[in-house]
Coordinates of C-alpha atoms in Angstrom, one line a residue:
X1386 CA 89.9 87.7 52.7
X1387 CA 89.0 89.4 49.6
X1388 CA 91.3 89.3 46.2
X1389 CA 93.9 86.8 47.4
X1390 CA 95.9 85.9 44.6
X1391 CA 98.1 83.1 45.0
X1392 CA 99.3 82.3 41.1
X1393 CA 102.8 80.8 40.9
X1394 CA 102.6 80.3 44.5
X1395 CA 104.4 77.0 45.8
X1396 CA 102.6 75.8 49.2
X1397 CA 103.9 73.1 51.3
X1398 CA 102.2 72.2 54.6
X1399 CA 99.2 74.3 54.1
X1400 CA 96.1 74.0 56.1
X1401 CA 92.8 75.4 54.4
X1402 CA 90.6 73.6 56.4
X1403 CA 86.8 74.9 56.7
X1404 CA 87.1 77.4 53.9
X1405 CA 85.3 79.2 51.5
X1406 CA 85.7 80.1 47.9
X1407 CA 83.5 81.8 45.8
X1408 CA 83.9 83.0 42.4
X1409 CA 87.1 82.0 41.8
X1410 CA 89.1 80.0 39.4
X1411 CA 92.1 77.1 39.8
X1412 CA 93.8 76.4 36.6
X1413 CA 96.7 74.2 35.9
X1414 CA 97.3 73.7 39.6
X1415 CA 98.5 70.5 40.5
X1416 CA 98.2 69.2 44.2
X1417 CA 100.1 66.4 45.6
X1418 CA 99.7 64.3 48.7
X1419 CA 96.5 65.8 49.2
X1420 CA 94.0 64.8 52.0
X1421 CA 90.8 65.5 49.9
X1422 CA 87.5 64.9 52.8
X1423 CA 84.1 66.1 53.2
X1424 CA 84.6 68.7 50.5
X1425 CA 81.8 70.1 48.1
X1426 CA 82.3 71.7 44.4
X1427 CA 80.2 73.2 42.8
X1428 CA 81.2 74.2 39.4
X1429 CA 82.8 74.1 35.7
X1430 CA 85.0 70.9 35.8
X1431 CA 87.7 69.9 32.6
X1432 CA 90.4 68.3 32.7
X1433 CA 90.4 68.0 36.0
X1434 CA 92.7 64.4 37.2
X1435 CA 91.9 62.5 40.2
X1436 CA 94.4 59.7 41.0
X1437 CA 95.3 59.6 37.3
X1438 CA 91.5 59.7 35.9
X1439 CA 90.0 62.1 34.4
X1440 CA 86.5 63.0 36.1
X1441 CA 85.3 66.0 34.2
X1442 CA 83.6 63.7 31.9
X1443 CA 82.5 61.4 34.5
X1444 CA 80.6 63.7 36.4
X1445 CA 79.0 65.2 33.4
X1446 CA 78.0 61.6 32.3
X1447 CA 76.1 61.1 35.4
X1448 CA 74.6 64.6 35.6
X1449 CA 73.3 64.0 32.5
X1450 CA 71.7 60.3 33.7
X1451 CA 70.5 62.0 36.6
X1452 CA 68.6 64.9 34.2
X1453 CA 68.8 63.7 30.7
X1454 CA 67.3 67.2 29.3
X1455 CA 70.8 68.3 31.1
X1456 CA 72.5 67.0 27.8
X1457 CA 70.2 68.9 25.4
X1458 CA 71.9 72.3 26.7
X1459 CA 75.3 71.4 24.1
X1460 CA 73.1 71.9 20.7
X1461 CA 75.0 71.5 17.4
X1462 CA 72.8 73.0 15.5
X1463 CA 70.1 75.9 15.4
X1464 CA 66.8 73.5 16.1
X1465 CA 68.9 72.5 18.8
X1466 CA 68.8 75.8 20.5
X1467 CA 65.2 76.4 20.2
X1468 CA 64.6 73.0 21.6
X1469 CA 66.9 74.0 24.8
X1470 CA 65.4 77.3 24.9
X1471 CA 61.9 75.8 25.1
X1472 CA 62.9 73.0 27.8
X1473 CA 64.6 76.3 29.9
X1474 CA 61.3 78.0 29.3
X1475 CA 59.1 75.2 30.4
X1476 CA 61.2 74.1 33.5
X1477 CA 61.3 77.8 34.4
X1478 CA 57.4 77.9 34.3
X1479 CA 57.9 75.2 36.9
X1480 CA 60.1 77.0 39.2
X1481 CA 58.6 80.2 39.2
X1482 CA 55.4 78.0 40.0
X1483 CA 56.9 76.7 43.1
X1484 CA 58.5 79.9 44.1
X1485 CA 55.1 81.8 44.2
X1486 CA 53.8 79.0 47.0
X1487 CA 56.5 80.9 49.3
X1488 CA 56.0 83.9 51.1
X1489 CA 57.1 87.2 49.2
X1490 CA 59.6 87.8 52.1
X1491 CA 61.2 84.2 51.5
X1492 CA 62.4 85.0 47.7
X1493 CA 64.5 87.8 49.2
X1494 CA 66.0 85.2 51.4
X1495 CA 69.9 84.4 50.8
X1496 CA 70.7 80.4 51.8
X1497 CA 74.2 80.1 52.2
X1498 CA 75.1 83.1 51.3
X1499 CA 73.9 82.8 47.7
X1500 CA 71.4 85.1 46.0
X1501 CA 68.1 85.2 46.5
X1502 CA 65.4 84.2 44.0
X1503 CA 64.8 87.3 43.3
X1504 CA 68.6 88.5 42.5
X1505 CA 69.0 85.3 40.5
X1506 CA 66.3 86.0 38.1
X1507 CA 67.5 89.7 38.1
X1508 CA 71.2 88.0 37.0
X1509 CA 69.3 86.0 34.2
X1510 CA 67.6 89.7 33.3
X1511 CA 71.8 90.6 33.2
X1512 CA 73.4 87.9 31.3
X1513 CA 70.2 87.8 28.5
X1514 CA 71.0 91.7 28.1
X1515 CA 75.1 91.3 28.1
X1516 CA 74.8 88.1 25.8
X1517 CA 72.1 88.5 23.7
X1518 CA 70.9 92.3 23.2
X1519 CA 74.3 93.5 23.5
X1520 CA 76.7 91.0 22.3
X1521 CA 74.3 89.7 19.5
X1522 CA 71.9 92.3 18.8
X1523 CA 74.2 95.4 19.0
X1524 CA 72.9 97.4 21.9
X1525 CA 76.1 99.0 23.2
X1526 CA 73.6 99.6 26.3
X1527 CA 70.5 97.8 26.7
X1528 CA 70.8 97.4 30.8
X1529 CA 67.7 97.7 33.2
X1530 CA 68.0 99.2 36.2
X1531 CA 67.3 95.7 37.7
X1532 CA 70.1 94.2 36.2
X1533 CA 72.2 92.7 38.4
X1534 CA 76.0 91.7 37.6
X1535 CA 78.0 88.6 39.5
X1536 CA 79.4 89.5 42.5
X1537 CA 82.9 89.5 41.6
X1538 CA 82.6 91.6 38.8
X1539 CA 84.7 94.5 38.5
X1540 CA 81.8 97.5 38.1
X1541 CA 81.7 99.3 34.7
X1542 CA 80.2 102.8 34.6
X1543 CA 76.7 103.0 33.2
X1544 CA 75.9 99.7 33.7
X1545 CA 73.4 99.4 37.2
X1546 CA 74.5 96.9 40.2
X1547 CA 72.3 97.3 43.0
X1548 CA 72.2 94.3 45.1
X1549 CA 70.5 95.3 47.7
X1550 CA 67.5 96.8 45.6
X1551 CA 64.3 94.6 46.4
X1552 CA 61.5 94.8 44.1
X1553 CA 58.6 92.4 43.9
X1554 CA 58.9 89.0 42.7
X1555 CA 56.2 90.4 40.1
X1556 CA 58.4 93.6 38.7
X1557 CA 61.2 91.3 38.2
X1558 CA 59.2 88.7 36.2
X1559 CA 58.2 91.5 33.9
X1560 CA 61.7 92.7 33.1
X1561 CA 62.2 88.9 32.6
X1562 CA 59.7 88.4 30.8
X1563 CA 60.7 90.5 28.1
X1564 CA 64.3 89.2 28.0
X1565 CA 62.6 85.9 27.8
X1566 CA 60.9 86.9 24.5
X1567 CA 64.2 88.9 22.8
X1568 CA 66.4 85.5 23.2
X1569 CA 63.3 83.5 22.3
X1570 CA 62.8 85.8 19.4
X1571 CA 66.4 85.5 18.1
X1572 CA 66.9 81.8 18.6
X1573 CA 63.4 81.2 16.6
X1574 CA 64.8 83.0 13.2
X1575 CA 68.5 81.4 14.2
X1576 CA 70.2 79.2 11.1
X1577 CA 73.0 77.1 10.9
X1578 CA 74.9 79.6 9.0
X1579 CA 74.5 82.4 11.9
X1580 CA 75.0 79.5 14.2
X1581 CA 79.3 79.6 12.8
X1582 CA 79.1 83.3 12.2
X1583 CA 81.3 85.8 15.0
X1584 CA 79.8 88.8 16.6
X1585 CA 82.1 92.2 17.7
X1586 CA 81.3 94.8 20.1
X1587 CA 83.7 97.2 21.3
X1588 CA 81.4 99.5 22.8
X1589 CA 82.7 100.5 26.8
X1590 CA 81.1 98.2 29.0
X1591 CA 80.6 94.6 29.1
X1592 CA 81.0 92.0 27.4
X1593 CA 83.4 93.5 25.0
X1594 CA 83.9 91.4 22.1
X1595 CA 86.1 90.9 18.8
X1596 CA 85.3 88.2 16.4
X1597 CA 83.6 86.4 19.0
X1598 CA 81.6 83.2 17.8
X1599 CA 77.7 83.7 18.3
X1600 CA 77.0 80.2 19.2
X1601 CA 78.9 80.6 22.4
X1602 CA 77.2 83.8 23.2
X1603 CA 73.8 81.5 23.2
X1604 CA 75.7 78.9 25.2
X1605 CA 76.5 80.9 27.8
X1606 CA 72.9 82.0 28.0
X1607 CA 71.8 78.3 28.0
X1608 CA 74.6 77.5 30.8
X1609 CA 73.3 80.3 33.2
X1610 CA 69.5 79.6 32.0
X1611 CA 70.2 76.2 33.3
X1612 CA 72.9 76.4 36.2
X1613 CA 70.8 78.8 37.9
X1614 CA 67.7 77.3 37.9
X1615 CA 69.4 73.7 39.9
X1616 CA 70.6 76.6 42.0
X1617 CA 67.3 77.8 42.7
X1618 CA 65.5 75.1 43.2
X1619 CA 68.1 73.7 45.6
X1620 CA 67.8 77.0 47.7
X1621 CA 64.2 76.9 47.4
X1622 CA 64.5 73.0 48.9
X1623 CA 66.3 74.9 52.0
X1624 CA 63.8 77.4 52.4
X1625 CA 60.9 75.1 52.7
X1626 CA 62.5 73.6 55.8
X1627 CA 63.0 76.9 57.3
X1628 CA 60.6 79.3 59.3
X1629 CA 59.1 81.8 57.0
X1630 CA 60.9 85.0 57.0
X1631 CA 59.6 87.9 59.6

């Protein structure tokens, strides 16, 4: 079922057994007398009380023991971006490594119903142009025809969502490539001072933006940068212990 809205909703005696939600978002919820089993989340947690305790912060504590260069992606300060850029660039290098052992045919491979490789560097092309080159850098429309939007998002005219496009793993490294370089470019000459300053962009299309603070603009790039790269290498895991694809 697509676009099921259930705010406000009081449930008692619900079943939801086996299912699926992608892209969407719980807030303020509370459940009670809940039989919680065999369930995986993948996501942003805060605030989120278990049995009276708080494990938001837990979790993050031991994602960040598991990956310690996890923790640099919260900078406080400018060098602190261009030394989470860099650790996204290098760990990137790595992945992209790995992914070029697999067949071409394998990258446009969905596992589990998540993009492929290919689409999820195509997003990353996406969120550096919506974040950086238009939110930060004033292009009301810097898009590539490669770009590739989330799934749920609502469509906005002139900006290009082709899902089912399928270049070559090498096309799509170009176009990323080159986003690669604007956001290292603007982090490099980043200060402190820009760091706290807000950006506006009230051009039609997305993101629009009023006094919107720069430093989460990057964050949100860093966030994606490094979400989507556990996310790739995980599917990447899967499709190593598959046949190749036909």
């Amino acid at each position: 079922m697509d676009e099921l809205r259930l705010s406000d909703a009081r449930l008692r005696g619900v079943a939801i057994s086996d299912v699926q939600v992608r892209g969407g978002s719980l807030y303020r919820g509370k459940l009670y007398g809940l039989e919680l089993c065999d369930v995986e989340i993948t996501g942003e947690l805060r605030n989120v009380t278990v049995n009276g305790v708080d494990i938001a912060p837990l979790i993050d504590a031991e994602l960040n023991r598991r990956m310690p260069e996890r923790a640099k992606m919260r900078p406080e300060n400018a060098d602190g971006f261009r030394e989470a850029w860099s650790i996204l660039e290098r760990l990137w290098d790595g992945t992209v490594a790995r992914a070029r052992t697999f067949p071409e045919a394998d990258l446009h491979r969905s596992v589990g119903e998540e993009w492929s490789f290919v689409q999820t560097l195509r997003h990353l092309c996406f969120a550096s142009d919506a974040w950086v080159a238009r939110a930060i850098l004033g292009d009301p429309s810097p898009w590539h025809p490669l770009d590739l939007p989330w799934d749920e998002a609502p469509g906005w005219p002139g900006i290009p969502w082709d899902r089912e496009a399928r270049p070559s793993l090498d096309e799509v490294l170009a176009v990323r490539a080159e986003r690669q370089a604007m956001v290292r470019e603007v982090i490099a000459g980043l200060t402190d001072a820009q760091l706290a300053s807000t950006v506006t962009q009230t051009a039609p299309g997305w993101p629009v933006l009023e006094d919107f603070p720069l430093r989460e603009c990057l964050d949100i790039v860093l966030i994606e940068e490094w979400e989507h790269r556990q996310y790739a290498e995980r599917d990447l895991t899967a499709l190593a212990e598959q046949p190749p694809a036909g």
